[in-house]
Amino acid sequence: MEIRIKKTNQSRLPHVDLSNIPFGRVFTDHMFIMDFDGEAWRNARIEPVDKLRIHPANLTLHYGQSIFEGMKAAKNEEGVPLLFRPEMHAKRLNASARRMCMPEIEEEFFIEAITQLVDLERRWIPDMDGSALYIRPLMFATDEFLGVAPSKKFTFLILTLPVGPYYTEPVKLLASDQYIRAAVGGVGEAKTAGNYAASLFPSELAQKQGFDQVLWLDGVEFKYIQEVGTMNIFFVIGNQIITPEPNGAILKGITRDSFITILRDWDLEVVERPVSIDEIVDAYDNGTLKEVFGSGTAAVAVNVKQITYKDSDLELDLSKASIADRLKQEISGIRHGSIDDTRDWIKPVLEQVQA
Ligand SMILES: *Cc1c(COP(=O)(O)O)cnc(C)c1O
């Protein structure tokens, strides 16, 4: 399918300070958008970002049939934007689509759409080290009908946003024994809107108590650790690095997968298995818990400085933490092209569209 391009005649770029961008609020000039008419994706186009007209009975607004992705393009030394593992994001979008009764998108076309949009918006990618273009693909139902049934029509769009170096302070987590994010058999493995809506209230409660985020436990026994916010989680216990095994309730992060691969390439032992919160408390008590960190596209790796569970406050000694830092440097280096891409994770966006 050909992608029609309608360019803005008034770029907002001259009015944007790329060295100081609030995350999530500044969009580039254009978006990719196409429609599914019940049979096929049609009318693929890149056009100026604008408001959408939505009918009040739009199915997404009422029943949440909506999925998304989050990825980044960073520039290398020569200024070429590099996509990081775009085919993995295409596969995960399609896995989310299947779970939510939505149409899939051909992997190559998904990558082509992103490539053309990033190509057109390349001037929006900040030069500063650690900066990038955040890419947000989104698919949602567009039928206008009040009934709980899968939509026949959908819209798929891609927004791009310049983002600065994303540094996060080490975080304090509250392991909740009251609220859950997702249960086995539910939609926790899909990047679908409702999961994030479900997390808002417990996260707000945790924040009022002085925590940064909730550490989610399983929905049956409140025992096994799942993940945190929009990050997967890793524990360094003794000489092992342990991360919860995806069981259908955990989002399968692409950063998670990259970390596991890199750690094994470094000859470190990584184990994917169920991890209970009691095991973490015990490891803390007997001094073998060395480091805890989260993984995700936005911040890459975030150190955890405290986990609170019931009456236990586990305060982690960050001077012992080194693995998260090493991983962050490795992934950032690969994404920016300063470390050799030996695993074929990088796809450069060469100049095609007429600027
Ligand atoms: C997106 C996301 C992650 C991290 O996935 P990455 O592909 O590494 O960015 C983890 N957990 C949740 C709930 C997410 O939405």
Short mmCIF file of C-alpha atoms and ligand atoms in Angstrom, two decimals:
data_model
loop_
_atom_site.label_atom_id
_atom_site.label_comp_id
_atom_site.label_asym_id
_atom_site.label_seq_id
_atom_site.Cartn_x
_atom_site.Cartn_y
_atom_site.Cartn_z
CA MET A 1 0.00 0.00 0.00
CA GLU A 2 1.29 3.43 -0.89
CA ILE A 3 1.52 6.08 1.80
CA ARG A 4 0.25 9.49 0.68
CA ILE A 5 2.09 12.41 2.23
CA LYS A 6 0.50 15.78 2.89
CA LYS A 7 3.01 18.10 4.47
CA THR A 8 2.32 21.00 6.75
CA ASN A 9 3.08 24.41 5.34
CA GLN A 10 3.83 25.72 8.80
CA SER A 11 6.26 23.62 10.81
CA ARG A 12 6.11 24.19 14.56
CA LEU A 13 9.77 23.17 14.88
CA PRO A 14 11.18 26.74 14.92
CA HIS A 15 9.07 27.44 18.03
CA VAL A 16 10.25 24.38 19.97
CA ASP A 17 13.29 24.31 22.25
CA LEU A 18 14.62 20.81 21.60
CA SER A 19 17.07 21.11 24.50
CA ASN A 20 14.26 21.40 27.02
CA ILE A 21 11.22 19.25 26.23
CA PRO A 22 8.58 18.18 28.74
CA PHE A 23 7.94 14.44 28.20
CA GLY A 24 4.75 13.54 26.35
CA ARG A 25 3.50 17.00 25.47
CA VAL A 26 5.40 18.08 22.39
CA PHE A 27 4.45 16.38 19.14
CA THR A 28 6.18 16.62 15.77
CA ASP A 29 4.35 18.18 12.82
CA HIS A 30 3.00 15.01 11.23
CA MET A 31 1.35 11.71 12.08
CA PHE A 32 0.77 8.51 10.16
CA ILE A 33 -2.85 7.37 9.98
CA MET A 34 -4.89 4.68 8.19
CA ASP A 35 -8.33 3.09 8.49
CA PHE A 36 -9.62 -0.46 8.64
CA ASP A 37 -13.00 -0.71 6.92
CA GLY A 38 -13.95 -4.23 8.06
CA GLU A 39 -11.90 -5.92 5.36
CA ALA A 40 -8.54 -4.28 4.94
CA TRP A 41 -6.36 -1.38 6.01
CA ARG A 42 -6.81 1.48 3.58
CA ASN A 43 -6.05 5.12 3.00
CA ALA A 44 -2.57 5.15 4.54
CA ARG A 45 -1.34 8.69 4.81
CA ILE A 46 1.04 11.00 6.62
CA GLU A 47 -0.54 14.35 7.40
CA PRO A 48 -0.27 17.22 9.88
CA VAL A 49 -1.16 16.24 13.47
CA ASP A 50 -4.71 17.38 14.10
CA LYS A 51 -7.68 16.62 16.30
CA LEU A 52 -9.79 13.59 15.39
CA ARG A 53 -13.54 13.76 15.07
CA ILE A 54 -15.05 11.01 17.23
CA HIS A 55 -18.72 10.08 17.48
CA PRO A 56 -20.03 10.06 21.09
CA ALA A 57 -20.93 6.36 20.65
CA ASN A 58 -17.37 5.48 19.58
CA LEU A 59 -16.74 1.95 20.94
CA THR A 60 -13.29 2.75 22.31
CA LEU A 61 -14.63 5.51 24.53
CA HIS A 62 -17.17 3.15 26.09
CA TYR A 63 -15.49 -0.25 26.14
CA GLY A 64 -11.77 0.36 25.71
CA GLN A 65 -10.96 -1.58 22.55
CA SER A 66 -7.61 0.11 22.11
CA ILE A 67 -3.95 -0.94 21.97
CA PHE A 68 -0.63 0.85 21.62
CA GLU A 69 3.13 0.50 21.39
CA GLY A 70 6.05 2.59 22.60
CA MET A 71 9.44 2.72 20.92
CA LYS A 72 12.28 5.13 20.22
CA ALA A 73 14.49 6.33 17.39
CA ALA A 74 17.82 7.89 18.36
CA LYS A 75 20.36 9.52 16.06
CA ASN A 76 23.86 8.19 15.51
CA GLU A 77 26.96 10.40 15.13
CA GLU A 78 26.21 11.03 11.46
CA GLY A 79 22.67 12.14 12.33
CA VAL A 80 20.98 9.01 10.95
CA PRO A 81 17.92 7.99 13.00
CA LEU A 82 18.12 4.38 14.23
CA LEU A 83 15.06 2.27 15.05
CA PHE A 84 15.57 -0.26 17.84
CA ARG A 85 14.10 -3.75 17.21
CA PRO A 86 11.04 -2.44 15.30
CA GLU A 87 9.97 -5.95 14.24
CA MET A 88 9.57 -6.90 17.91
CA HIS A 89 7.19 -3.99 18.39
CA ALA A 90 5.27 -5.05 15.26
CA LYS A 91 4.93 -8.59 16.63
CA ARG A 92 3.80 -7.37 20.04
CA LEU A 93 1.26 -4.97 18.52
CA ASN A 94 -0.19 -7.90 16.57
CA ALA A 95 -0.26 -10.10 19.68
CA SER A 96 -2.16 -7.33 21.50
CA ALA A 97 -4.47 -7.00 18.47
CA ARG A 98 -5.34 -10.72 18.51
CA ARG A 99 -6.17 -10.66 22.23
CA MET A 100 -8.40 -7.62 21.76
CA CYS A 101 -10.23 -8.78 18.56
CA MET A 102 -8.51 -6.20 16.42
CA PRO A 103 -6.98 -6.50 12.94
CA GLU A 104 -3.28 -7.17 12.57
CA ILE A 105 -0.87 -5.06 10.54
CA GLU A 106 1.71 -6.63 8.28
CA GLU A 107 5.08 -6.36 10.00
CA GLU A 108 6.86 -4.87 7.00
CA PHE A 109 4.17 -2.28 6.51
CA PHE A 110 4.25 -1.29 10.19
CA ILE A 111 8.02 -0.75 9.89
CA GLU A 112 7.63 1.09 6.57
CA ALA A 113 5.07 3.48 8.06
CA ILE A 114 7.37 4.26 11.00
CA THR A 115 10.36 4.61 8.71
CA GLN A 116 8.62 7.11 6.43
CA LEU A 117 7.30 9.15 9.34
CA VAL A 118 10.67 9.24 11.14
CA ASP A 119 12.35 10.09 7.84
CA LEU A 120 10.06 13.10 7.42
CA GLU A 121 10.45 14.20 11.05
CA ARG A 122 14.20 13.61 11.36
CA ARG A 123 14.90 17.27 12.09
CA TRP A 124 12.82 16.90 15.26
CA ILE A 125 15.26 14.44 16.83
CA PRO A 126 17.37 16.31 19.38
CA ASP A 127 21.15 16.02 18.99
CA MET A 128 21.94 15.74 22.68
CA ASP A 129 23.19 12.40 23.91
CA GLY A 130 20.36 10.32 25.32
CA SER A 131 17.69 12.24 23.41
CA ALA A 132 15.45 10.52 20.91
CA LEU A 133 12.19 10.53 19.07
CA TYR A 134 9.54 8.63 21.02
CA ILE A 135 7.21 6.72 18.70
CA ARG A 136 3.65 5.93 19.77
CA PRO A 137 1.65 3.62 17.49
CA LEU A 138 -2.03 3.44 18.52
CA MET A 139 -4.97 1.37 17.25
CA PHE A 140 -8.55 1.89 18.36
CA ALA A 141 -12.13 0.92 17.49
CA THR A 142 -14.22 3.40 15.51
CA ASP A 143 -17.64 1.73 15.23
CA GLU A 144 -20.43 3.93 16.51
CA PHE A 145 -22.62 1.51 18.36
CA LEU A 146 -23.54 0.93 21.98
CA GLY A 147 -23.07 -2.79 22.38
CA VAL A 148 -20.30 -4.90 23.84
CA ALA A 149 -19.04 -6.49 20.66
CA PRO A 150 -15.85 -6.17 18.64
CA SER A 151 -15.77 -3.17 16.35
CA LYS A 152 -15.59 -3.77 12.61
CA LYS A 153 -13.81 -0.54 11.89
CA PHE A 154 -10.57 0.76 13.36
CA THR A 155 -8.06 3.56 13.06
CA PHE A 156 -4.33 3.07 13.37
CA LEU A 157 -2.07 6.05 13.83
CA ILE A 158 1.51 6.83 14.80
CA LEU A 159 2.53 9.89 16.77
CA THR A 160 6.15 10.96 17.23
CA LEU A 161 7.49 13.11 20.06
CA PRO A 162 10.97 14.49 20.67
CA VAL A 163 12.20 13.46 24.12
CA GLY A 164 15.20 14.57 26.13
CA PRO A 165 17.64 12.35 28.01
CA TYR A 166 15.38 10.44 30.35
CA TYR A 167 16.99 10.31 33.73
CA THR A 168 15.04 8.92 36.66
CA GLU A 169 16.07 8.95 40.27
CA PRO A 170 16.08 5.55 41.98
CA VAL A 171 12.51 4.66 42.91
CA LYS A 172 10.63 3.55 46.01
CA LEU A 173 8.09 0.79 45.40
CA LEU A 174 5.07 -0.32 47.37
CA ALA A 175 4.25 -4.02 46.91
CA SER A 176 0.46 -3.88 47.06
CA ASP A 177 -1.44 -6.58 48.92
CA GLN A 178 -4.75 -4.89 48.09
CA TYR A 179 -4.82 -4.06 44.41
CA ILE A 180 -3.75 -5.89 41.28
CA ARG A 181 -2.91 -4.80 37.76
CA ALA A 182 -3.70 -7.99 35.88
CA ALA A 183 -4.54 -11.64 36.48
CA VAL A 184 -3.66 -14.78 34.54
CA GLY A 185 -6.33 -15.19 31.86
CA GLY A 186 -6.87 -11.45 31.63
CA VAL A 187 -5.26 -8.91 29.35
CA GLY A 188 -2.06 -8.10 31.25
CA GLU A 189 0.10 -9.27 28.38
CA ALA A 190 -1.60 -6.90 25.92
CA LYS A 191 -0.57 -3.25 25.73
CA THR A 192 -4.21 -2.24 26.00
CA ALA A 193 -5.71 0.91 27.48
CA GLY A 194 -7.65 -0.67 30.38
CA ASN A 195 -4.52 -2.02 32.07
CA TYR A 196 -3.28 1.51 32.60
CA ALA A 197 -6.66 2.82 33.73
CA ALA A 198 -6.76 0.01 36.29
CA SER A 199 -3.40 1.08 37.69
CA LEU A 200 -4.25 4.75 38.25
CA PHE A 201 -6.04 4.56 41.60
CA PRO A 202 -3.61 2.19 43.38
CA SER A 203 -0.68 4.23 42.00
CA GLU A 204 -2.20 7.42 43.30
CA LEU A 205 -2.68 5.86 46.74
CA ALA A 206 0.93 4.70 46.76
CA GLN A 207 2.13 8.15 45.75
CA LYS A 208 0.18 9.74 48.59
CA GLN A 209 2.11 7.45 50.95
CA GLY A 210 5.42 8.64 49.50
CA PHE A 211 6.14 5.85 47.00
CA ASP A 212 6.92 6.33 43.34
CA GLN A 213 5.16 3.29 41.95
CA VAL A 214 3.35 0.08 42.82
CA LEU A 215 5.12 -3.26 42.64
CA TRP A 216 2.34 -5.51 41.32
CA LEU A 217 1.78 -8.94 42.82
CA ASP A 218 -0.28 -11.75 41.31
CA GLY A 219 -4.06 -11.56 41.48
CA VAL A 220 -4.70 -14.91 43.16
CA GLU A 221 -2.39 -15.11 46.17
CA PHE A 222 -0.83 -11.62 46.23
CA LYS A 223 2.44 -13.47 46.39
CA TYR A 224 4.27 -13.60 43.07
CA ILE A 225 5.87 -10.46 41.69
CA GLN A 226 4.72 -9.31 38.25
CA GLU A 227 6.14 -5.93 37.28
CA VAL A 228 6.14 -2.24 38.13
CA GLY A 229 4.37 0.67 36.41
CA THR A 230 5.35 0.34 32.77
CA MET A 231 8.52 -1.59 33.51
CA ASN A 232 9.54 -5.18 33.98
CA ILE A 233 11.63 -6.00 37.02
CA PHE A 234 14.95 -7.73 37.72
CA PHE A 235 16.49 -8.90 41.00
CA VAL A 236 20.15 -9.65 41.56
CA ILE A 237 20.37 -12.32 44.27
CA GLY A 238 23.80 -13.78 44.94
CA ASN A 239 25.28 -14.46 41.51
CA GLN A 240 21.95 -14.88 39.77
CA ILE A 241 19.79 -12.33 38.00
CA ILE A 242 16.16 -13.29 38.36
CA THR A 243 13.14 -11.88 36.56
CA PRO A 244 9.52 -13.04 36.73
CA GLU A 245 8.58 -15.46 33.99
CA PRO A 246 5.86 -14.15 31.64
CA ASN A 247 2.69 -16.00 32.56
CA GLY A 248 0.07 -14.09 30.60
CA ALA A 249 -0.36 -11.39 33.24
CA ILE A 250 2.98 -9.68 32.62
CA LEU A 251 3.77 -7.40 29.70
CA LYS A 252 6.63 -8.90 27.71
CA GLY A 253 8.98 -5.95 27.51
CA ILE A 254 11.36 -5.65 24.61
CA THR A 255 13.90 -4.00 26.90
CA ARG A 256 13.45 -7.01 29.21
CA ASP A 257 14.23 -9.34 26.32
CA SER A 258 17.25 -7.23 25.32
CA PHE A 259 18.56 -7.22 28.90
CA ILE A 260 18.30 -10.99 29.18
CA THR A 261 20.14 -11.43 25.88
CA ILE A 262 22.93 -9.00 26.83
CA LEU A 263 23.36 -10.42 30.33
CA ARG A 264 23.72 -13.93 28.92
CA ASP A 265 26.22 -12.62 26.34
CA TRP A 266 28.18 -11.29 29.33
CA ASP A 267 28.13 -14.82 30.77
CA LEU A 268 25.93 -13.85 33.67
CA GLU A 269 23.27 -16.25 34.85
CA VAL A 270 19.72 -15.09 34.17
CA VAL A 271 16.74 -17.08 35.38
CA GLU A 272 13.12 -16.53 34.35
CA ARG A 273 10.84 -18.07 36.93
CA PRO A 274 8.10 -17.18 39.41
CA VAL A 275 9.52 -14.89 42.11
CA SER A 276 7.61 -14.45 45.35
CA ILE A 277 7.74 -11.31 47.46
CA ASP A 278 8.64 -13.48 50.50
CA GLU A 279 11.70 -14.75 48.68
CA ILE A 280 12.80 -11.14 48.09
CA VAL A 281 12.24 -10.24 51.76
CA ASP A 282 14.29 -13.32 52.79
CA ALA A 283 17.09 -12.50 50.36
CA TYR A 284 17.17 -8.97 51.77
CA ASP A 285 17.26 -10.26 55.34
CA ASN A 286 20.10 -12.67 54.67
CA GLY A 287 22.09 -10.10 52.70
CA THR A 288 22.03 -11.78 49.28
CA LEU A 289 19.73 -9.24 47.56
CA LYS A 290 22.23 -6.99 45.80
CA GLU A 291 20.30 -4.96 43.29
CA VAL A 292 16.79 -4.41 41.94
CA PHE A 293 15.97 -2.56 38.72
CA GLY A 294 13.18 -1.98 36.25
CA SER A 295 13.41 -2.13 32.44
CA GLY A 296 11.43 -0.27 29.82
CA THR A 297 11.80 1.72 26.61
CA ALA A 298 11.31 5.15 28.20
CA ALA A 299 13.97 5.07 30.92
CA VAL A 300 15.83 1.89 29.81
CA ALA A 301 16.86 0.92 33.38
CA VAL A 302 15.76 2.38 36.70
CA ASN A 303 17.30 1.44 40.04
CA VAL A 304 15.02 0.56 42.92
CA LYS A 305 16.12 2.01 46.26
CA GLN A 306 13.32 0.70 48.43
CA ILE A 307 10.58 -1.93 48.42
CA THR A 308 7.93 -1.84 51.10
CA TYR A 309 5.75 -4.89 51.70
CA LYS A 310 3.47 -5.02 54.73
CA ASP A 311 5.79 -4.20 57.69
CA SER A 312 9.06 -4.75 55.84
CA ASP A 313 11.02 -1.86 54.38
CA LEU A 314 13.77 -3.21 52.18
CA GLU A 315 16.29 -0.42 51.72
CA LEU A 316 18.73 -1.26 48.99
CA ASP A 317 22.32 -0.17 49.12
CA LEU A 318 22.78 1.53 45.75
CA SER A 319 26.56 1.53 46.07
CA LYS A 320 26.36 -2.23 45.41
CA ALA A 321 24.25 -1.68 42.27
CA SER A 322 26.16 -1.81 39.01
CA ILE A 323 24.31 -4.09 36.61
CA ALA A 324 21.49 -1.68 35.77
CA ASP A 325 24.03 1.02 34.93
CA ARG A 326 26.05 -1.28 32.70
CA LEU A 327 22.90 -2.42 30.90
CA LYS A 328 21.72 1.13 30.41
CA GLN A 329 25.05 2.14 28.90
CA GLU A 330 25.09 -0.88 26.62
CA ILE A 331 21.55 -0.38 25.28
CA SER A 332 21.97 3.38 24.96
CA GLY A 333 25.22 2.83 23.09
CA ILE A 334 23.58 0.39 20.68
CA ARG A 335 20.62 2.71 20.16
CA HIS A 336 22.88 5.66 19.39
CA GLY A 337 25.22 3.63 17.22
CA SER A 338 28.30 4.11 19.44
CA ILE A 339 28.39 0.41 20.38
CA ASP A 340 28.52 -2.18 17.61
CA ASP A 341 25.14 -3.69 16.80
CA THR A 342 26.21 -7.33 16.76
CA ARG A 343 22.67 -8.69 17.19
CA ASP A 344 20.97 -6.97 14.25
CA TRP A 345 18.74 -4.88 16.51
CA ILE A 346 19.17 -1.57 14.70
CA LYS A 347 17.44 -0.39 11.55
CA PRO A 348 18.74 2.92 10.16
CA VAL A 349 16.24 5.33 8.62
CA LEU A 350 17.85 6.51 5.40
CA GLU A 351 16.66 9.62 3.59
CA GLN A 352 13.85 8.78 1.14
CA VAL A 353 11.12 11.37 1.48
CA GLN A 354 11.85 14.79 0.00
CA ALA A 355 12.38 17.15 2.92
C1 LIG B 1 5.49 -1.16 27.75
C2 LIG B 1 5.49 -1.83 29.06
C3 LIG B 1 6.64 -2.44 29.61
C4 LIG B 1 8.02 -2.33 29.00
O1 LIG B 1 8.10 -2.77 27.69
P1 LIG B 1 9.29 -2.30 26.77
O2 LIG B 1 9.02 -2.98 25.48
O3 LIG B 1 10.53 -2.74 27.39
O4 LIG B 1 9.20 -0.81 26.67
C5 LIG B 1 6.51 -3.14 30.80
N1 LIG B 1 5.34 -3.20 31.44
C6 LIG B 1 4.23 -2.60 30.97
C7 LIG B 1 2.97 -2.73 31.73
C8 LIG B 1 4.27 -1.89 29.78
O5 LIG B 1 3.18 -1.29 29.33
#
